[in-house]
Amino acid sequence: MKDKHLDAPLHVRGESLYVDDVAPPVGMLHAAIATSPVAHGRLLSVDTADAEAMAGVVAAVRANDVPGDNEIGPVIQDEPLLAESLVDFMGQPVVLIVAESAAIARAAAKTVVIEVEELEPVTDPRVAFERGSVIGTPRVFASGDVEAAWDACDIVVSGRSDVGGQEHLYLETQRARALPGEEGRMVIFSSTQSPYAVQRAAAGILGVPAHLVEVDVKRLGGGFGGKEDQATAWGCLAALAAHVVGRPVELVLDRVDDLRMTGKRHPYSADWKLGARRDGTLVAWDVRHYQNSGASCDLSLAVLERTLFHAANAYRIPNVRAFGAACRTNLPPNTAFRGFGGPQGMFAIECAIAKLAETLGMSREDLQRKNLIAEGDTLHYGQVTERCNAQRTWDECATRNEFSALRAEAERFNRANTDKKRGLAMMPVCFGIAFTGTFLNQASALVHAYTDGSVSVSTGGVEMGQGLTTKLAAIAARHFGISPGRVRVETTNTTRIANMSPTAASAGTDLNGGATMLAIDRIKAGLFDFLARELGVDPGSLTLDGDAVYADGADTGWDWPKLVSAAYMNRIALSAHAFYATPGLHFDKTKEHGNPFAYHVFGTAILGVTVDGLRGTYEIDTARIVHDLGRPVNELVDLGQIEGALGQGLGWMTMEDLRYDPDTGRLLSNALSTYKAPDLFATPRDLQVTLLDAENPVGPFGSKAVGEPPLMYGIGVYFALRDAVRGFVSDRELRFDAPMTPERVLMDLYADDSGVLDSGRRAAE
Ligand code: MTE
Ligand code: LUZ
Ligand code: MOS
């Protein structure tokens, strides 16, 4: 199906409603936050007298106003909602000011005087690790015997790679609105990927049972992982304020506050060793990942786990040892971001492969192709690949796009030009689909058919722009056998769906689509039993297609509206709730082996760039992708996901330069003037996506998840840039340090080891 995203007309006309577009309830107040001025310290005093004296200020809320537990950590309880005695990152919430307008609240928050005794902040994960500042315990995923394998290698390369964080930059900044009701009820409208996380945390903060808190989500103006867990604090703060003042309260972060107060993609530093035989066959991979987790756990341990799952990307390596440590630093807690640690894991192995190729004098592509996983290979965490399309997507990508011709053309260009050089890279991706925390792979749906034939579907899935609503409506219509216009997907609400998992891990369609189909099965079974009695046929002979009911393929004269209204008159249920749990998943954390994923998504991209050797600037000319989506539920929506993910991935690898002051922990890239995000002009002009002809028996209607995997094609851009830089300086040692900003390119071309630029240097080489 190629239908448009259901929200597209609303977005274009500006009619889509977000949290604060709904008319405010009578008496609603606004909140703003006073935050820690330092990255690490002890609170000495907090003076809110000036703020409270301002006209229009209603309350100043502190940690001791929390009626329940002042604690919102999702995995480890290490995160206070409002700071009590210690502050662990700059921008950490300390006081909540509630006022008649957002402008007054913000102005008042600025007058709060927070006195601290400063403690030394740590911003570097390696320093944190040396000092034993580690969250949880380090994990090691291993297969074979790495130590014993080095002897079997003809060549071993080692090195270090560093990769930066990334700002989510959702268009809609974090926000929530809380409405107190009777008997302690609190209704929260939140921009969250995880309504249940907000409900659970807010109930804990308010000290009430979860059933007193209702969370409702219509849609998000983007989440990208940044609202998988980190929408919770703002929902809780709005609820706390509403509880204290007994009136509705809205909390909206402006862009600058959102940038400095929220966590981002985790920066990683890695040490590695890769061993191979002379012909390029990989033998052993040893990698140590130091994750910059920020000040509290948040989702860091789950992110780290996925880094270790994807530590070998799509390559067959018989001996693997992947170590990972979540290193606690004094930065805002880093969090989920599209790919969830997978991209950082893949970046390190791709760096090692680049170095090995250079050392062997082999092309990077030959080395990659030679070692791609195949059907039936056992991955280093014990899962055996099924319907493995790694080699298929690679070969189709290389052949269809005539990679060798592209290579020859780039070489011709590079011989003819001295100031500009072209670079190429291929990037294979193998990404596991399922939450790595097995218990999260569950979902429910509540489906109603009304007597007029219209249908309402509620699930725990959140629409964040990815088109989940569009795909769920299509799945429901198709599974019923009714026309798509009859189906409406409702808001995501904790009273209709309990204990929902976040919409994340790219699994939104699989999980919520799976539950929706089960609920529809129940309704249809009841309807067909009823109709079979009416018609005197076997219920198994009945089918619905395009609103018409058939018996053994022959028209019965019954259609959908007639069926539901007749069923209603005969007291047949027209509603059903169903529960779905992804089958076949298990993982043994004591052995770090198991079957964590329902399946893998495969694909390969060719990336091409042109670098200007005088300016360090570049253009991303080409992205040609062959991607495995199975049989997409909505091809147009999924193509949008692939293109958007690529854009986000190449931004991370090239221009998005997230910087904190290493000494003070202050965010330096704290506005869109200092943090550059890709726009349309960064999109490759030659962008071609081809879908692999493949089927996925375990996805809805044969489809595969789409959201995250294509982000990792962006990693190929880094290696295409490196390839182009190699065209200028063929045998200089180059660092592995992403993002490859134009500044970094210039450093690679002209700087000596101490970082001093020398314009004569390149000419001399
Ligand atoms: N696409 C849009 N437009 N906006 C988003 O916030 N989030 C991404 C991806 N695509 C996102 C998006 C992330 S991080 C994930 S995990 C998936 O969508 C989540 O949705 P799904 O599970 O329904 O694919
Ligand atoms: N969230 C999570 C995720 O809790 N577990 C995961 O495995 C995951 N993967 C991707 C994105 N979010
Ligand atoms: Mo996406 S990082 O799973 O929200």
PDB file of N, CA and C in Angstrom, residues 317-348:
ATOM      1  N   ILE A 317      32.547 -13.244  12.720  1.00  0.00           N
ATOM      2  CA  ILE A 317      33.843 -13.287  13.408  1.00  0.00           C
ATOM      3  C   ILE A 317      33.741 -14.389  14.464  1.00  0.00           C
ATOM      4  N   PRO A 318      34.523 -15.439  14.348  1.00  0.00           N
ATOM      5  CA  PRO A 318      34.337 -16.592  15.240  1.00  0.00           C
ATOM      6  C   PRO A 318      34.725 -16.315  16.695  1.00  0.00           C
ATOM      7  N   ASN A 319      35.644 -15.398  16.903  1.00  0.00           N
ATOM      8  CA  ASN A 319      36.058 -15.106  18.277  1.00  0.00           C
ATOM      9  C   ASN A 319      35.793 -13.639  18.583  1.00  0.00           C
ATOM     10  N   VAL A 320      34.889 -13.411  19.520  1.00  0.00           N
ATOM     11  CA  VAL A 320      34.508 -12.030  19.845  1.00  0.00           C
ATOM     12  C   VAL A 320      34.546 -11.851  21.350  1.00  0.00           C
ATOM     13  N   ARG A 321      35.084 -10.710  21.766  1.00  0.00           N
ATOM     14  CA  ARG A 321      34.944 -10.323  23.167  1.00  0.00           C
ATOM     15  C   ARG A 321      34.598  -8.841  23.176  1.00  0.00           C
ATOM     16  N   ALA A 322      33.359  -8.549  23.554  1.00  0.00           N
ATOM     17  CA  ALA A 322      32.900  -7.156  23.562  1.00  0.00           C
ATOM     18  C   ALA A 322      32.603  -6.772  25.006  1.00  0.00           C
ATOM     19  N   PHE A 323      33.357  -5.805  25.474  1.00  0.00           N
ATOM     20  CA  PHE A 323      33.229  -5.318  26.848  1.00  0.00           C
ATOM     21  C   PHE A 323      32.548  -3.958  26.805  1.00  0.00           C
ATOM     22  N   GLY A 324      31.689  -3.704  27.769  1.00  0.00           N
ATOM     23  CA  GLY A 324      31.073  -2.379  27.827  1.00  0.00           C
ATOM     24  C   GLY A 324      30.882  -1.925  29.254  1.00  0.00           C
ATOM     25  N   ALA A 325      31.204  -0.660  29.498  1.00  0.00           N
ATOM     26  CA  ALA A 325      30.997  -0.081  30.827  1.00  0.00           C
ATOM     27  C   ALA A 325      30.203   1.211  30.681  1.00  0.00           C
ATOM     28  N   ALA A 326      29.194   1.362  31.534  1.00  0.00           N
ATOM     29  CA  ALA A 326      28.421   2.600  31.581  1.00  0.00           C
ATOM     30  C   ALA A 326      29.108   3.516  32.591  1.00  0.00           C
ATOM     31  N   CYS A 327      29.733   4.579  32.094  1.00  0.00           N
ATOM     32  CA  CYS A 327      30.574   5.417  32.947  1.00  0.00           C
ATOM     33  C   CYS A 327      29.798   6.666  33.369  1.00  0.00           C
ATOM     34  N   ARG A 328      29.670   6.831  34.680  1.00  0.00           N
ATOM     35  CA  ARG A 328      28.875   7.938  35.220  1.00  0.00           C
ATOM     36  C   ARG A 328      29.682   9.233  35.172  1.00  0.00           C
ATOM     37  N   THR A 329      29.138  10.246  34.499  1.00  0.00           N
ATOM     38  CA  THR A 329      29.816  11.546  34.419  1.00  0.00           C
ATOM     39  C   THR A 329      28.845  12.640  34.845  1.00  0.00           C
ATOM     40  N   ASN A 330      29.327  13.855  34.932  1.00  0.00           N
ATOM     41  CA  ASN A 330      28.471  14.965  35.366  1.00  0.00           C
ATOM     42  C   ASN A 330      27.907  15.730  34.180  1.00  0.00           C
ATOM     43  N   LEU A 331      27.298  14.968  33.274  1.00  0.00           N
ATOM     44  CA  LEU A 331      26.555  15.556  32.155  1.00  0.00           C
ATOM     45  C   LEU A 331      25.095  15.160  32.338  1.00  0.00           C
ATOM     46  N   PRO A 332      24.176  15.861  31.667  1.00  0.00           N
ATOM     47  CA  PRO A 332      22.777  15.405  31.747  1.00  0.00           C
ATOM     48  C   PRO A 332      22.726  13.930  31.356  1.00  0.00           C
ATOM     49  N   PRO A 333      21.890  13.138  32.041  1.00  0.00           N
ATOM     50  CA  PRO A 333      21.835  11.702  31.762  1.00  0.00           C
ATOM     51  C   PRO A 333      21.550  11.433  30.286  1.00  0.00           C
ATOM     52  N   ASN A 334      22.460  10.716  29.635  1.00  0.00           N
ATOM     53  CA  ASN A 334      22.220  10.408  28.225  1.00  0.00           C
ATOM     54  C   ASN A 334      21.185   9.294  28.105  1.00  0.00           C
ATOM     55  N   THR A 335      20.598   9.171  26.919  1.00  0.00           N
ATOM     56  CA  THR A 335      19.359   8.385  26.829  1.00  0.00           C
ATOM     57  C   THR A 335      19.214   7.717  25.473  1.00  0.00           C
ATOM     58  N   ALA A 336      18.041   7.140  25.249  1.00  0.00           N
ATOM     59  CA  ALA A 336      17.740   6.497  23.967  1.00  0.00           C
ATOM     60  C   ALA A 336      17.868   7.498  22.828  1.00  0.00           C
ATOM     61  N   PHE A 337      18.400   7.056  21.741  1.00  0.00           N
ATOM     62  CA  PHE A 337      18.371   7.822  20.490  1.00  0.00           C
ATOM     63  C   PHE A 337      18.435   6.802  19.363  1.00  0.00           C
ATOM     64  N   ARG A 338      17.452   6.869  18.489  1.00  0.00           N
ATOM     65  CA  ARG A 338      17.366   6.034  17.277  1.00  0.00           C
ATOM     66  C   ARG A 338      18.623   5.183  17.035  1.00  0.00           C
ATOM     67  N   GLY A 339      18.480   3.913  17.238  1.00  0.00           N
ATOM     68  CA  GLY A 339      19.611   2.991  17.118  1.00  0.00           C
ATOM     69  C   GLY A 339      20.057   2.458  18.464  1.00  0.00           C
ATOM     70  N   PHE A 340      19.895   3.311  19.490  1.00  0.00           N
ATOM     71  CA  PHE A 340      19.976   2.870  20.898  1.00  0.00           C
ATOM     72  C   PHE A 340      21.296   2.159  21.212  1.00  0.00           C
ATOM     73  N   GLY A 341      22.416   2.799  20.905  1.00  0.00           N
ATOM     74  CA  GLY A 341      23.723   2.178  21.196  1.00  0.00           C
ATOM     75  C   GLY A 341      24.233   1.310  20.068  1.00  0.00           C
ATOM     76  N   GLY A 342      23.341   0.827  19.226  1.00  0.00           N
ATOM     77  CA  GLY A 342      23.753   0.020  18.078  1.00  0.00           C
ATOM     78  C   GLY A 342      24.716   0.776  17.166  1.00  0.00           C
ATOM     79  N   PRO A 343      24.384   2.021  16.819  1.00  0.00           N
ATOM     80  CA  PRO A 343      25.274   2.764  15.922  1.00  0.00           C
ATOM     81  C   PRO A 343      26.688   2.915  16.493  1.00  0.00           C
ATOM     82  N   GLN A 344      26.785   3.157  17.805  1.00  0.00           N
ATOM     83  CA  GLN A 344      28.097   3.314  18.414  1.00  0.00           C
ATOM     84  C   GLN A 344      28.886   1.999  18.345  1.00  0.00           C
ATOM     85  N   GLY A 345      28.185   0.873  18.539  1.00  0.00           N
ATOM     86  CA  GLY A 345      28.840  -0.432  18.420  1.00  0.00           C
ATOM     87  C   GLY A 345      29.340  -0.660  17.003  1.00  0.00           C
ATOM     88  N   MET A 346      28.507  -0.304  16.032  1.00  0.00           N
ATOM     89  CA  MET A 346      28.882  -0.528  14.631  1.00  0.00           C
ATOM     90  C   MET A 346      30.010   0.393  14.192  1.00  0.00           C
ATOM     91  N   PHE A 347      30.012   1.616  14.720  1.00  0.00           N
ATOM     92  CA  PHE A 347      31.067   2.557  14.325  1.00  0.00           C
ATOM     93  C   PHE A 347      32.446   1.978  14.658  1.00  0.00           C
ATOM     94  N   ALA A 348      32.588   1.383  15.827  1.00  0.00           N
ATOM     95  CA  ALA A 348      33.908   0.869  16.240  1.00  0.00           C
ATOM     96  C   ALA A 348      34.376  -0.248  15.310  1.00  0.00           C
TER      97      ALA A 348
END
